[in-house]
mmCIF file of C-alpha atoms in Angstrom:
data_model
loop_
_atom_site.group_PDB
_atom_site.id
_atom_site.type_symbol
_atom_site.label_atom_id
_atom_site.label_comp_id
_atom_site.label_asym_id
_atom_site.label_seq_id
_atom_site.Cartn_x
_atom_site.Cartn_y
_atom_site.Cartn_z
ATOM 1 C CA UNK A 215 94.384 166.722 135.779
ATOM 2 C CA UNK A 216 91.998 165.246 133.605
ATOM 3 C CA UNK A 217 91.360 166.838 129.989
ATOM 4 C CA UNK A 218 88.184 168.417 129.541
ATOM 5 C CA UNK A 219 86.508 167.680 126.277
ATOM 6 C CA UNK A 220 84.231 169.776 124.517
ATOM 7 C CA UNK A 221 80.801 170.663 125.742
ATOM 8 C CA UNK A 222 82.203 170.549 129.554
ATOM 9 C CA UNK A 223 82.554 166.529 129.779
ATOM 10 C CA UNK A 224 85.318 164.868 131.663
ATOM 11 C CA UNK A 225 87.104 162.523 129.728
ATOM 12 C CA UNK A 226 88.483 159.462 131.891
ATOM 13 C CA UNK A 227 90.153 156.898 130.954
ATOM 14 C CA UNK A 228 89.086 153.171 130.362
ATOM 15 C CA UNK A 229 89.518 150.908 133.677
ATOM 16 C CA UNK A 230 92.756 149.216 133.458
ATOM 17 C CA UNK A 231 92.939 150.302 129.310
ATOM 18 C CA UNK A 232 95.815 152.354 128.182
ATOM 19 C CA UNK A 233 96.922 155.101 125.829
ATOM 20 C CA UNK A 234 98.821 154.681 122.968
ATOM 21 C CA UNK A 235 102.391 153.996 123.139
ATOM 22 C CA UNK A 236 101.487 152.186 127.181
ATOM 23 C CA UNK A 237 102.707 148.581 126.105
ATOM 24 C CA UNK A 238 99.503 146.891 126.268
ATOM 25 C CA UNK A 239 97.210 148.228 122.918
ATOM 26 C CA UNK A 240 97.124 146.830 119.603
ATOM 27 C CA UNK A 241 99.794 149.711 118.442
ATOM 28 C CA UNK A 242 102.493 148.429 121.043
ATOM 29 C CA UNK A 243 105.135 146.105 120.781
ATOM 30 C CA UNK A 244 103.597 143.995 123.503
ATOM 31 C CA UNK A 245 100.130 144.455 122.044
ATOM 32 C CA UNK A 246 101.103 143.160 118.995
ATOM 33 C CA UNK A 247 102.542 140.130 119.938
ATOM 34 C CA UNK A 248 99.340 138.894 122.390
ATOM 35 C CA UNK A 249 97.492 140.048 118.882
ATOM 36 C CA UNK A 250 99.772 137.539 117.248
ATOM 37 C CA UNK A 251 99.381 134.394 119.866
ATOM 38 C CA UNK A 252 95.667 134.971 119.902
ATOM 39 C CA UNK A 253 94.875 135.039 116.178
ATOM 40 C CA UNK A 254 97.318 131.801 115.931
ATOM 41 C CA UNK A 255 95.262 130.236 119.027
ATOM 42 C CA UNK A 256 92.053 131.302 117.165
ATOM 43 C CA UNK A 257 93.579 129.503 113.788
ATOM 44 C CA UNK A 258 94.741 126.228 115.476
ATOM 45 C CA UNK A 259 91.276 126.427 117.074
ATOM 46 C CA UNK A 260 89.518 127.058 113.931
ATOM 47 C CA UNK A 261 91.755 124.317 112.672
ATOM 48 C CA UNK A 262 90.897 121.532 114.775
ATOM 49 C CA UNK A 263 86.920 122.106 114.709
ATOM 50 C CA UNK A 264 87.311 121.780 110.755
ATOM 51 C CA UNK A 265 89.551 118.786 110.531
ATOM 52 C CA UNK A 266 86.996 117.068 113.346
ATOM 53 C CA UNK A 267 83.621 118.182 111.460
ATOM 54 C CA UNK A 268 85.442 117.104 108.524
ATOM 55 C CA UNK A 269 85.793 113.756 110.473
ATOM 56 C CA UNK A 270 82.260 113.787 111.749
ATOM 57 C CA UNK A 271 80.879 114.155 108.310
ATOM 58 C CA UNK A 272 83.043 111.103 106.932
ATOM 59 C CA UNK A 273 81.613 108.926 109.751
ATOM 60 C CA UNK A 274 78.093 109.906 109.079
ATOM 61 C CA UNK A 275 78.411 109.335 105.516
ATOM 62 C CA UNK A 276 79.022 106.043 106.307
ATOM 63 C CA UNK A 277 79.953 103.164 103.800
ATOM 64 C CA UNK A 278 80.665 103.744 99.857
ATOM 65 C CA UNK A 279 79.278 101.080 97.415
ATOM 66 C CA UNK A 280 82.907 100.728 95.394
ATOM 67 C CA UNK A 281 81.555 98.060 93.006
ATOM 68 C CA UNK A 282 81.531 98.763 89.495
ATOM 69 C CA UNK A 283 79.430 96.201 87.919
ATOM 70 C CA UNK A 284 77.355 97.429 84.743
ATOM 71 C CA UNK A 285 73.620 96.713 84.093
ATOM 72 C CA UNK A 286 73.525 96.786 80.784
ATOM 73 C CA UNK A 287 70.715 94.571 79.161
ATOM 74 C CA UNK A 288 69.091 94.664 83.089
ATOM 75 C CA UNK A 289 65.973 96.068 84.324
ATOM 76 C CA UNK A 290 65.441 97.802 87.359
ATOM 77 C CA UNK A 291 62.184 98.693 89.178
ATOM 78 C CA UNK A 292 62.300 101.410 92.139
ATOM 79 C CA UNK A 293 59.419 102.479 93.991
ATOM 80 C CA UNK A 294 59.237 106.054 95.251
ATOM 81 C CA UNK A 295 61.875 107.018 92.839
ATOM 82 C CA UNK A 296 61.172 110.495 92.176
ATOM 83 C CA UNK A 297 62.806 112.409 95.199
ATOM 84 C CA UNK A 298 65.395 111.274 97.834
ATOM 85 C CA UNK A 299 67.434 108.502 97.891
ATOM 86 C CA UNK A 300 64.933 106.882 95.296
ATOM 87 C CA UNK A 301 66.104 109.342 92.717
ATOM 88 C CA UNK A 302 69.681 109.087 93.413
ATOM 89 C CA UNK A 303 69.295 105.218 93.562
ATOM 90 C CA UNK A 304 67.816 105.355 89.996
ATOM 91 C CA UNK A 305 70.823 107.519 88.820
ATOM 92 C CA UNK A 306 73.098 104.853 89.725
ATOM 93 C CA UNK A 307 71.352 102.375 88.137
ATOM 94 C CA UNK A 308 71.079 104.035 85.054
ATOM 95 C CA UNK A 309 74.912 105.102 85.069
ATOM 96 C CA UNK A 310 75.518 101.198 85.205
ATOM 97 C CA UNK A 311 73.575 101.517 81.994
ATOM 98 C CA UNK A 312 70.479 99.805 83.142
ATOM 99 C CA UNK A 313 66.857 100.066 81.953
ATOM 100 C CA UNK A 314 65.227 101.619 84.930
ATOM 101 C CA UNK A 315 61.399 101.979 85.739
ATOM 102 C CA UNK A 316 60.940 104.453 88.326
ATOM 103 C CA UNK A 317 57.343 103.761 89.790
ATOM 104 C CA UNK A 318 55.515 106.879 91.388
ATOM 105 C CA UNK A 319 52.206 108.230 92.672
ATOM 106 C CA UNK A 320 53.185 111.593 91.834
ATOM 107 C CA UNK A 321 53.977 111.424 87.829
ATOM 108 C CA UNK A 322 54.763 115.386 86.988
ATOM 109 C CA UNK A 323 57.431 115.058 89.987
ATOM 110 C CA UNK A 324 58.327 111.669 88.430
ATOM 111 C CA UNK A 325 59.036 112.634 84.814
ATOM 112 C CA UNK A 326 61.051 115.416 85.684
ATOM 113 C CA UNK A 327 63.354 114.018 87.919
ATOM 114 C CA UNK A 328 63.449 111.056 85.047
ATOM 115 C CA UNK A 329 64.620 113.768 82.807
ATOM 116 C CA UNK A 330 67.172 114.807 85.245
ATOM 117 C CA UNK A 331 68.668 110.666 85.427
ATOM 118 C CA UNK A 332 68.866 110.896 81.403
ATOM 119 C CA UNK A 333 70.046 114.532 81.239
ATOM 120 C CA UNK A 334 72.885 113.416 84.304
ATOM 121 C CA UNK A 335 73.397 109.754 82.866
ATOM 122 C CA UNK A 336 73.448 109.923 79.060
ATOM 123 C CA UNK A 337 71.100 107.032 79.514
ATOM 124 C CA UNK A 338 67.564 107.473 77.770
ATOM 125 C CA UNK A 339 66.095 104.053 78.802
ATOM 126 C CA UNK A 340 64.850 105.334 82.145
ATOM 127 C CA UNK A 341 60.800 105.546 82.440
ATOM 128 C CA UNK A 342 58.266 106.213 84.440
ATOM 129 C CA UNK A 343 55.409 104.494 85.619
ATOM 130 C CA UNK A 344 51.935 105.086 88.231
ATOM 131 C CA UNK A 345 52.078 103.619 91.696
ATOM 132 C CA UNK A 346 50.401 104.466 94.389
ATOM 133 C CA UNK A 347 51.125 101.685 96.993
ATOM 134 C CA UNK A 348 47.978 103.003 99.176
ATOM 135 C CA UNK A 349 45.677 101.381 96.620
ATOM 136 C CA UNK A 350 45.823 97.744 96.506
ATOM 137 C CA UNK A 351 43.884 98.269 93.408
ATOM 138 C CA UNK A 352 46.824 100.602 91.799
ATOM 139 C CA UNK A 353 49.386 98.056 92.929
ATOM 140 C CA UNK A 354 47.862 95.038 91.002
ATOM 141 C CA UNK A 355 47.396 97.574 87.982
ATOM 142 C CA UNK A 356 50.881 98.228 87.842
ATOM 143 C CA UNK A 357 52.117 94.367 88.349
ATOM 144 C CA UNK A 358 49.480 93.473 85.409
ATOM 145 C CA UNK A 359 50.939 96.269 83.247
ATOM 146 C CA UNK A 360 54.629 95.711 83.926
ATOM 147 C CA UNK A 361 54.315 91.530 83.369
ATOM 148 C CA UNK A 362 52.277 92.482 80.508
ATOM 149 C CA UNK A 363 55.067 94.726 79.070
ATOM 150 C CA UNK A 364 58.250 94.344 80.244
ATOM 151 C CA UNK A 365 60.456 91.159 79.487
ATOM 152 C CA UNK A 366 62.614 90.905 82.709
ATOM 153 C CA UNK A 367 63.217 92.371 86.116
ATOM 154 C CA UNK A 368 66.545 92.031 87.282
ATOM 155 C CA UNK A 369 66.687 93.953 90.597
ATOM 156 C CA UNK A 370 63.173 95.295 92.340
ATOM 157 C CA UNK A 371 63.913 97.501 94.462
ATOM 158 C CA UNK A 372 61.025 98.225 97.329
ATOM 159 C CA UNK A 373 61.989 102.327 98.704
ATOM 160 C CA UNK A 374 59.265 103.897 99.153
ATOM 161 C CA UNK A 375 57.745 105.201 102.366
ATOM 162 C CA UNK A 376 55.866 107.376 104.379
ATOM 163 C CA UNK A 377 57.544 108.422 107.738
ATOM 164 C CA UNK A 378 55.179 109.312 111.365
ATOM 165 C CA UNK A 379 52.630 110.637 109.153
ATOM 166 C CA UNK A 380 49.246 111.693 111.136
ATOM 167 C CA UNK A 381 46.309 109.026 111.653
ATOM 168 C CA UNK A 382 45.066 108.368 107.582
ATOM 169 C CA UNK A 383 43.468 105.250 106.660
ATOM 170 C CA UNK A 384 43.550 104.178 102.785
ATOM 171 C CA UNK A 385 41.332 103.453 100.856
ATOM 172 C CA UNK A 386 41.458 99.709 101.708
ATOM 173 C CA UNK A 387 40.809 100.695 105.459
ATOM 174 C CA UNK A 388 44.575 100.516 106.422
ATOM 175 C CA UNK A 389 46.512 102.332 108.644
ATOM 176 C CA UNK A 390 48.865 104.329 105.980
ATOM 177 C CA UNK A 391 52.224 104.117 107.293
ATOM 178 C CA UNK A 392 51.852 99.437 107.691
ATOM 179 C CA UNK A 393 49.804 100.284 103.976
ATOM 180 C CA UNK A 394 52.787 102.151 102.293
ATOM 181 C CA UNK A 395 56.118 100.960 104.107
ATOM 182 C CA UNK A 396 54.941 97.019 104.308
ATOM 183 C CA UNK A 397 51.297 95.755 102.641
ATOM 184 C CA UNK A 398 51.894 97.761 99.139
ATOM 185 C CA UNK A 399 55.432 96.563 98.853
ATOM 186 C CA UNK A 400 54.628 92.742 99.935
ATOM 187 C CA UNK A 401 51.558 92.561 97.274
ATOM 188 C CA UNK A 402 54.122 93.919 94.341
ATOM 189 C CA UNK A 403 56.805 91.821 94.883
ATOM 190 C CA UNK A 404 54.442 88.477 95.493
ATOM 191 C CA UNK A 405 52.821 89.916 91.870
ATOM 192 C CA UNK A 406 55.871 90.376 90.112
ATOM 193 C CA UNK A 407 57.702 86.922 91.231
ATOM 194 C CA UNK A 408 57.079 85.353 87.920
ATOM 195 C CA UNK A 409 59.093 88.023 86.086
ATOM 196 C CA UNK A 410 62.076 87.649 88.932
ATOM 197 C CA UNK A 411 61.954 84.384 88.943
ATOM 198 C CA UNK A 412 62.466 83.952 85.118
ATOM 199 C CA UNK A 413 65.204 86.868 85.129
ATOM 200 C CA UNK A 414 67.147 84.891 87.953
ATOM 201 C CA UNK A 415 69.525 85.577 89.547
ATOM 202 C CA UNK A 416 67.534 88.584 90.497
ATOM 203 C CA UNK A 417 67.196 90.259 93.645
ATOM 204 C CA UNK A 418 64.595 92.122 95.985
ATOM 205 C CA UNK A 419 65.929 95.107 97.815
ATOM 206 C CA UNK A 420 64.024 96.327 100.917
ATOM 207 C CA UNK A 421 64.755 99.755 102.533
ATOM 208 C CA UNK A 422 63.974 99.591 106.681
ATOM 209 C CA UNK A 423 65.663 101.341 108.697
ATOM 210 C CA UNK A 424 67.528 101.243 112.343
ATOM 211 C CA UNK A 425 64.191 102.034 113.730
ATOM 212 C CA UNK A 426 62.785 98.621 113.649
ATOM 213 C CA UNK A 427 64.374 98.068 116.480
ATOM 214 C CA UNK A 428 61.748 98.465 119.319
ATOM 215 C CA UNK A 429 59.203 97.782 116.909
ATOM 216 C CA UNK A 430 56.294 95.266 117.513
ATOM 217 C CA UNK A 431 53.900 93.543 115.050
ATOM 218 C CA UNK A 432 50.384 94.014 116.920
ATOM 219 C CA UNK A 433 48.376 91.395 115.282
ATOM 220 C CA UNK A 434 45.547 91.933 117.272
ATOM 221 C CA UNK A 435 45.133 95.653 116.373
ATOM 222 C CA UNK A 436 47.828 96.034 113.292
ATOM 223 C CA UNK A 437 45.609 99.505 112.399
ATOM 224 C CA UNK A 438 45.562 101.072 115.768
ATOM 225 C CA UNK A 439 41.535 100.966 115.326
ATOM 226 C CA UNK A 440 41.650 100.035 119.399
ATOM 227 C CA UNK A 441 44.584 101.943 120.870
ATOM 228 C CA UNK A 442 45.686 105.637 120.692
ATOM 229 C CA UNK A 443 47.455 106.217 117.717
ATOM 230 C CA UNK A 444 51.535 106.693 118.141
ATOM 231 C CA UNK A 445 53.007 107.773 114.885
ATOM 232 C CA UNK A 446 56.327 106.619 115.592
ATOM 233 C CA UNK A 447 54.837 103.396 117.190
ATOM 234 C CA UNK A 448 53.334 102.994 113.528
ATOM 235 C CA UNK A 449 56.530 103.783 111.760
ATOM 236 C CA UNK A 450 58.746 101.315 113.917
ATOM 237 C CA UNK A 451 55.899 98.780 113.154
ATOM 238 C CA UNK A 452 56.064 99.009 109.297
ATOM 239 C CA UNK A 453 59.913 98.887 109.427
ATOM 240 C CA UNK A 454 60.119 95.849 111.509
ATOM 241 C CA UNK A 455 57.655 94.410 108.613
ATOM 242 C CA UNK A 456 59.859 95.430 106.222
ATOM 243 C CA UNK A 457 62.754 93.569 107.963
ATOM 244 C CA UNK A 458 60.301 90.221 108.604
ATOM 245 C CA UNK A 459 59.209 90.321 105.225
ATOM 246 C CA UNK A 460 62.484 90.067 103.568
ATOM 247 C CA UNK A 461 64.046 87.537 105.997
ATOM 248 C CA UNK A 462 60.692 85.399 105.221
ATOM 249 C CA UNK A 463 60.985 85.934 101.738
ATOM 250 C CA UNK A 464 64.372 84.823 101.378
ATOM 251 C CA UNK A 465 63.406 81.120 103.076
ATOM 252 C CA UNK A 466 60.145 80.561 100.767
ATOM 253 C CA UNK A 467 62.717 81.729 97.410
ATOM 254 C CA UNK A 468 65.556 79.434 98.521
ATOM 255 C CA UNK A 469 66.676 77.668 95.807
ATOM 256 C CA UNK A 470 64.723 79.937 93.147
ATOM 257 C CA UNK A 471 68.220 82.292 92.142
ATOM 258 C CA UNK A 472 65.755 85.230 93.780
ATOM 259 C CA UNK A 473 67.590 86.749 96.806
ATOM 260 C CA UNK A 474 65.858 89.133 99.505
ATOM 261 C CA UNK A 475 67.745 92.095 101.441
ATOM 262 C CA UNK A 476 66.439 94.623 104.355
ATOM 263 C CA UNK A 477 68.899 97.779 105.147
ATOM 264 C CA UNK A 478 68.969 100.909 106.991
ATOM 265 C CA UNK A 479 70.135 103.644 104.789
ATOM 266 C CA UNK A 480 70.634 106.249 107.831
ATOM 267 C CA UNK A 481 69.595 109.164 108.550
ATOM 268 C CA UNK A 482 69.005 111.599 105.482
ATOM 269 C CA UNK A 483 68.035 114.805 104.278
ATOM 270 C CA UNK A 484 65.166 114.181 102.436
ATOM 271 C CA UNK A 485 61.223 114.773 101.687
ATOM 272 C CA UNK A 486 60.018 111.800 104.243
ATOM 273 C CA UNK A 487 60.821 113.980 107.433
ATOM 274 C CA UNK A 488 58.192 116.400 106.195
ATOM 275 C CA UNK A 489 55.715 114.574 109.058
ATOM 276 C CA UNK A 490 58.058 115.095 111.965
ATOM 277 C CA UNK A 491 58.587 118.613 111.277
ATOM 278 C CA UNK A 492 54.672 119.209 110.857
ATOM 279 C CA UNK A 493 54.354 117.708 114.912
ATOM 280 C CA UNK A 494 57.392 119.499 116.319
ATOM 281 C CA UNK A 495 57.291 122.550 113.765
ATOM 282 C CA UNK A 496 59.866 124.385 116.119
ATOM 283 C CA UNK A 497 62.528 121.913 117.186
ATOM 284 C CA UNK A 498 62.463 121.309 113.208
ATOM 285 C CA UNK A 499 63.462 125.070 112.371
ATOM 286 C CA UNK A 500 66.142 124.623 115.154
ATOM 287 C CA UNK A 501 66.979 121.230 113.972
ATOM 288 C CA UNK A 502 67.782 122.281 110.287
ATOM 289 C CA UNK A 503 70.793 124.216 110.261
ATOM 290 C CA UNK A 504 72.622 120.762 112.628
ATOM 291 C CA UNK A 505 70.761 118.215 110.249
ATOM 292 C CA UNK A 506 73.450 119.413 107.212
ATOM 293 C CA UNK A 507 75.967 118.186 109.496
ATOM 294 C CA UNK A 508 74.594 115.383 110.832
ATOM 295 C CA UNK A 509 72.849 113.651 108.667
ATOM 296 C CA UNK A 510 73.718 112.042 105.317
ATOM 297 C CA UNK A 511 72.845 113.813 102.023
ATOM 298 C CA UNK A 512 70.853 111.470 99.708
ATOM 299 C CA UNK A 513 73.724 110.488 96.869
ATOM 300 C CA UNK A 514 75.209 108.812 100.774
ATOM 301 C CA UNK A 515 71.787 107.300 101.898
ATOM 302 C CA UNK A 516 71.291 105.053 98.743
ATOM 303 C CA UNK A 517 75.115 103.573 98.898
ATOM 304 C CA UNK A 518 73.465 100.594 100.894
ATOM 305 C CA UNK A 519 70.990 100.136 98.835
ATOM 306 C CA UNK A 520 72.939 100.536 95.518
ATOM 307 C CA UNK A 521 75.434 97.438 97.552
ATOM 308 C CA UNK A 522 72.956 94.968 97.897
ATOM 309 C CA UNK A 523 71.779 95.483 94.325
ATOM 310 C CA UNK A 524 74.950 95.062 92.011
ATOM 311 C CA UNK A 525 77.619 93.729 94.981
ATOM 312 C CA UNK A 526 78.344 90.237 93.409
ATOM 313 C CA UNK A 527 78.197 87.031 95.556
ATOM 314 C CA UNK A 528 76.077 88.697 97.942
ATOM 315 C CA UNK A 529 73.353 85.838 97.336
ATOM 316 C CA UNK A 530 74.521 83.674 100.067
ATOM 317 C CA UNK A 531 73.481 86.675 102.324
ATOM 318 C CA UNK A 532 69.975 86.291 100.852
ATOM 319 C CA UNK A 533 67.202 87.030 103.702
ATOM 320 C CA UNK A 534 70.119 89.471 105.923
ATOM 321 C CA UNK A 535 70.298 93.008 106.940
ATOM 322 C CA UNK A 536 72.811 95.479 105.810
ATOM 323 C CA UNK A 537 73.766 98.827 107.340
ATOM 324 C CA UNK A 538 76.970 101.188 105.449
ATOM 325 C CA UNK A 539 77.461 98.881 103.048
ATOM 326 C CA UNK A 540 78.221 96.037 105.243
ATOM 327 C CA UNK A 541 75.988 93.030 106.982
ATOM 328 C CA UNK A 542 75.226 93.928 110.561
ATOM 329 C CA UNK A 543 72.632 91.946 112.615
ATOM 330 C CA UNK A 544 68.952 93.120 113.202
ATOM 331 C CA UNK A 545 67.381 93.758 116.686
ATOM 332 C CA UNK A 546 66.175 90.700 118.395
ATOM 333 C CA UNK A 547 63.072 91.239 116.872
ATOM 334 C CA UNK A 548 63.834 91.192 113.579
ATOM 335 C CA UNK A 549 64.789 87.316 113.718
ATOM 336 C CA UNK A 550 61.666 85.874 114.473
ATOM 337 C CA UNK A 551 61.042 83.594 112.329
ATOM 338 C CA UNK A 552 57.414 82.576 113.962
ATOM 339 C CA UNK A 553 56.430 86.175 113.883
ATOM 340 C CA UNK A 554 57.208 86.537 110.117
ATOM 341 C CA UNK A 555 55.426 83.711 108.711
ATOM 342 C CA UNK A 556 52.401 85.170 110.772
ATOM 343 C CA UNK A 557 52.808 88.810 109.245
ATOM 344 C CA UNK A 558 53.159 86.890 105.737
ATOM 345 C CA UNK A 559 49.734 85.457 106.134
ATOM 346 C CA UNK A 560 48.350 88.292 107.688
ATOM 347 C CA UNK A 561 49.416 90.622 105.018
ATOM 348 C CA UNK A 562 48.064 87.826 102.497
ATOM 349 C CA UNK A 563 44.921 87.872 103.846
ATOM 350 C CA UNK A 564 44.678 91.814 104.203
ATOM 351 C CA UNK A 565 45.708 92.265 100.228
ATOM 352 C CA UNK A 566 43.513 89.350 98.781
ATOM 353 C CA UNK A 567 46.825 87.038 97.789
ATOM 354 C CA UNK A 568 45.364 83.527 97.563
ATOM 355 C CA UNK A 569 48.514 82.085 96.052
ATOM 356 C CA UNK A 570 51.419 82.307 98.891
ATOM 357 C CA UNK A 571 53.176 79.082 97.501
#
């Protein structure tokens, strides 16, 4: 007979449970010991995922710059350097004790993250400085202030960028992503090769990414004024410039003590996604919880960067591609040498540069 509870209900039992004190609950002998073997299973298994994300994480972070070469009496100029690996880039170099310039178009943002390198560093000779790299006009403002005040330039470093932004033209009537990543960048280090070349050994430091792979130089509609606008078509263009510029560079400064470098710096958590995450709003809120796993935090994303600007020797490497700290070779793409002599004409022609020695 079954108990009747309170109120009239029949109380049954649970199908294939048991009472206390019937060898298989959590209060039995038995029960106890399957308790036991699943909390260890559950512990080796919580074990393993650790020690592999731990992994995971390690691989992603990719190469360390382990080189401990000081800056002192050097100057550094870093575009974009108020957020992002930009930031973190200019904290290096102004732990190695250089004087660093940090050139921005946003200068409240820029000063206080300057504040944060001195504060972090101990290291008061950091400053900031307006660029906007949209403006051609801005860009030879800056190049005639800094020649105008600054006695050297030791290591330029070119890392700013705009990332599958929508369809904006500048003020010049470019296309903004070829404007910012590529035409700003090749005007301000063609204006500023007097001060390199009379700091040399110097070095220019170019930030691309893996994503010039794929990428095409259109010459014949560089602006997408005659085909439908592809913002990641536009990105992968202005990398691959980035990548053509360097490598072309490097062959017209042979022999100057000026050495050119292109890298990818990985994938990072930082500002310049903001674009992708306007398109696909949703797949970013999904995305953002994975992305602290799998992508590289910024102090990570500027160790290339931070190699090819202090790693000593590395000026036989001049006009190469680095990757985690280490060379690696560039799409297919990214070696032709016909193609970037072209863009460096182009882009001459597009930014008013009469002088391309």
């Amino acid at each position: 007979m079954k108990a009747a509870a309170p109120g009239g209900f029949l109380v049954l039992p649970w199908p294939g449970g048991g009472g206390a004190g019937d060898g298989v609950g959590p209060d039995s002998g038995v029960g106890e010991e399957g308790w036991g073997r699943l909390l260890l299973r559950s512990g080796a298994l919580l074990g393993v995922t650790l020690i592999c994300m731990a992994v995971l994480r390690k691989w992603i972070a990719g190469g360390v710059c382990r080189c401990s070469v000081r800056l002192d009496g050097k100057t550094v100029l870093i575009t974009g350097a108020n957020t992002g690996i930009g930031k973190e880039t200019s904290r290096d170099m102004a732990g190695r004790g250089a004087r660093v310039v940090m050139a921005c178009r946003d200068l409240t943002r820029a000063e206080q993250a300057a504040e944060e390198v001195r504060r972090s560093t101990g290291n008061g000779n950091v400053v900031i400085r307006h660029l906007d790299l949209a403006s051609v006009y801005s860009v030879r403002q800056f190049a005639k202030d800094f020649l105008d005040s600054e006695d050297r330039l030791d290591i330029l470093i070119n890392n700013a960028g705009v990332m599958m932004c929508p369809k904006w033209l500048t003020e010049d009537g470019f296309e903004t992503q070829l404007a910012v990543n590529h035409l700003g960048h090749f005007l301000l280090t063609n204006l500023l090769l007097p001060k390199l070349k009379s700091s040399a050994p110097s070095r220019v430091v170019n930030v691309s990414s893996i994503a010039h792979r794929g990428g095409c130089i259109n010459f014949d509609d560089l602006f997408f004024s005659r085909r439908t606008y592809s913002p990641l078509e536009s990105y992968r263009q202005s990398k691959l410039a980035n990548v053509l510029f360097s490598r072309e560079l490097a062959r017209r400064l042979s022999g100057t003590g000026v050495s050119s470098f292109s890298l990818h710096p990985g994938v990072i958590r930082t500002e310049l996604g903001r674009h992708v995450e306007g398109w696909f709003p949703l797949l970013g809120a999904l995305l953002r919880l994975p992305s602290l796993l799998l992508m590289k935090t910024p102090w990570q994303g500027c160790q290339t960067t931070v190699f090819c600007a202090v790693t000593p020797g590395l000026e036989e490497c001049s006009g190469r591609y680095f990757s985690d700290c280490a060379e690696k070779e560039t799409a297919p793409e990214g070696r032709d040498d016909v193609a970037a002599r072209k863009l460096w004409e182009e882009s001459a022609r597009l930014v008013g540069l009469k002088d391309t020695w």
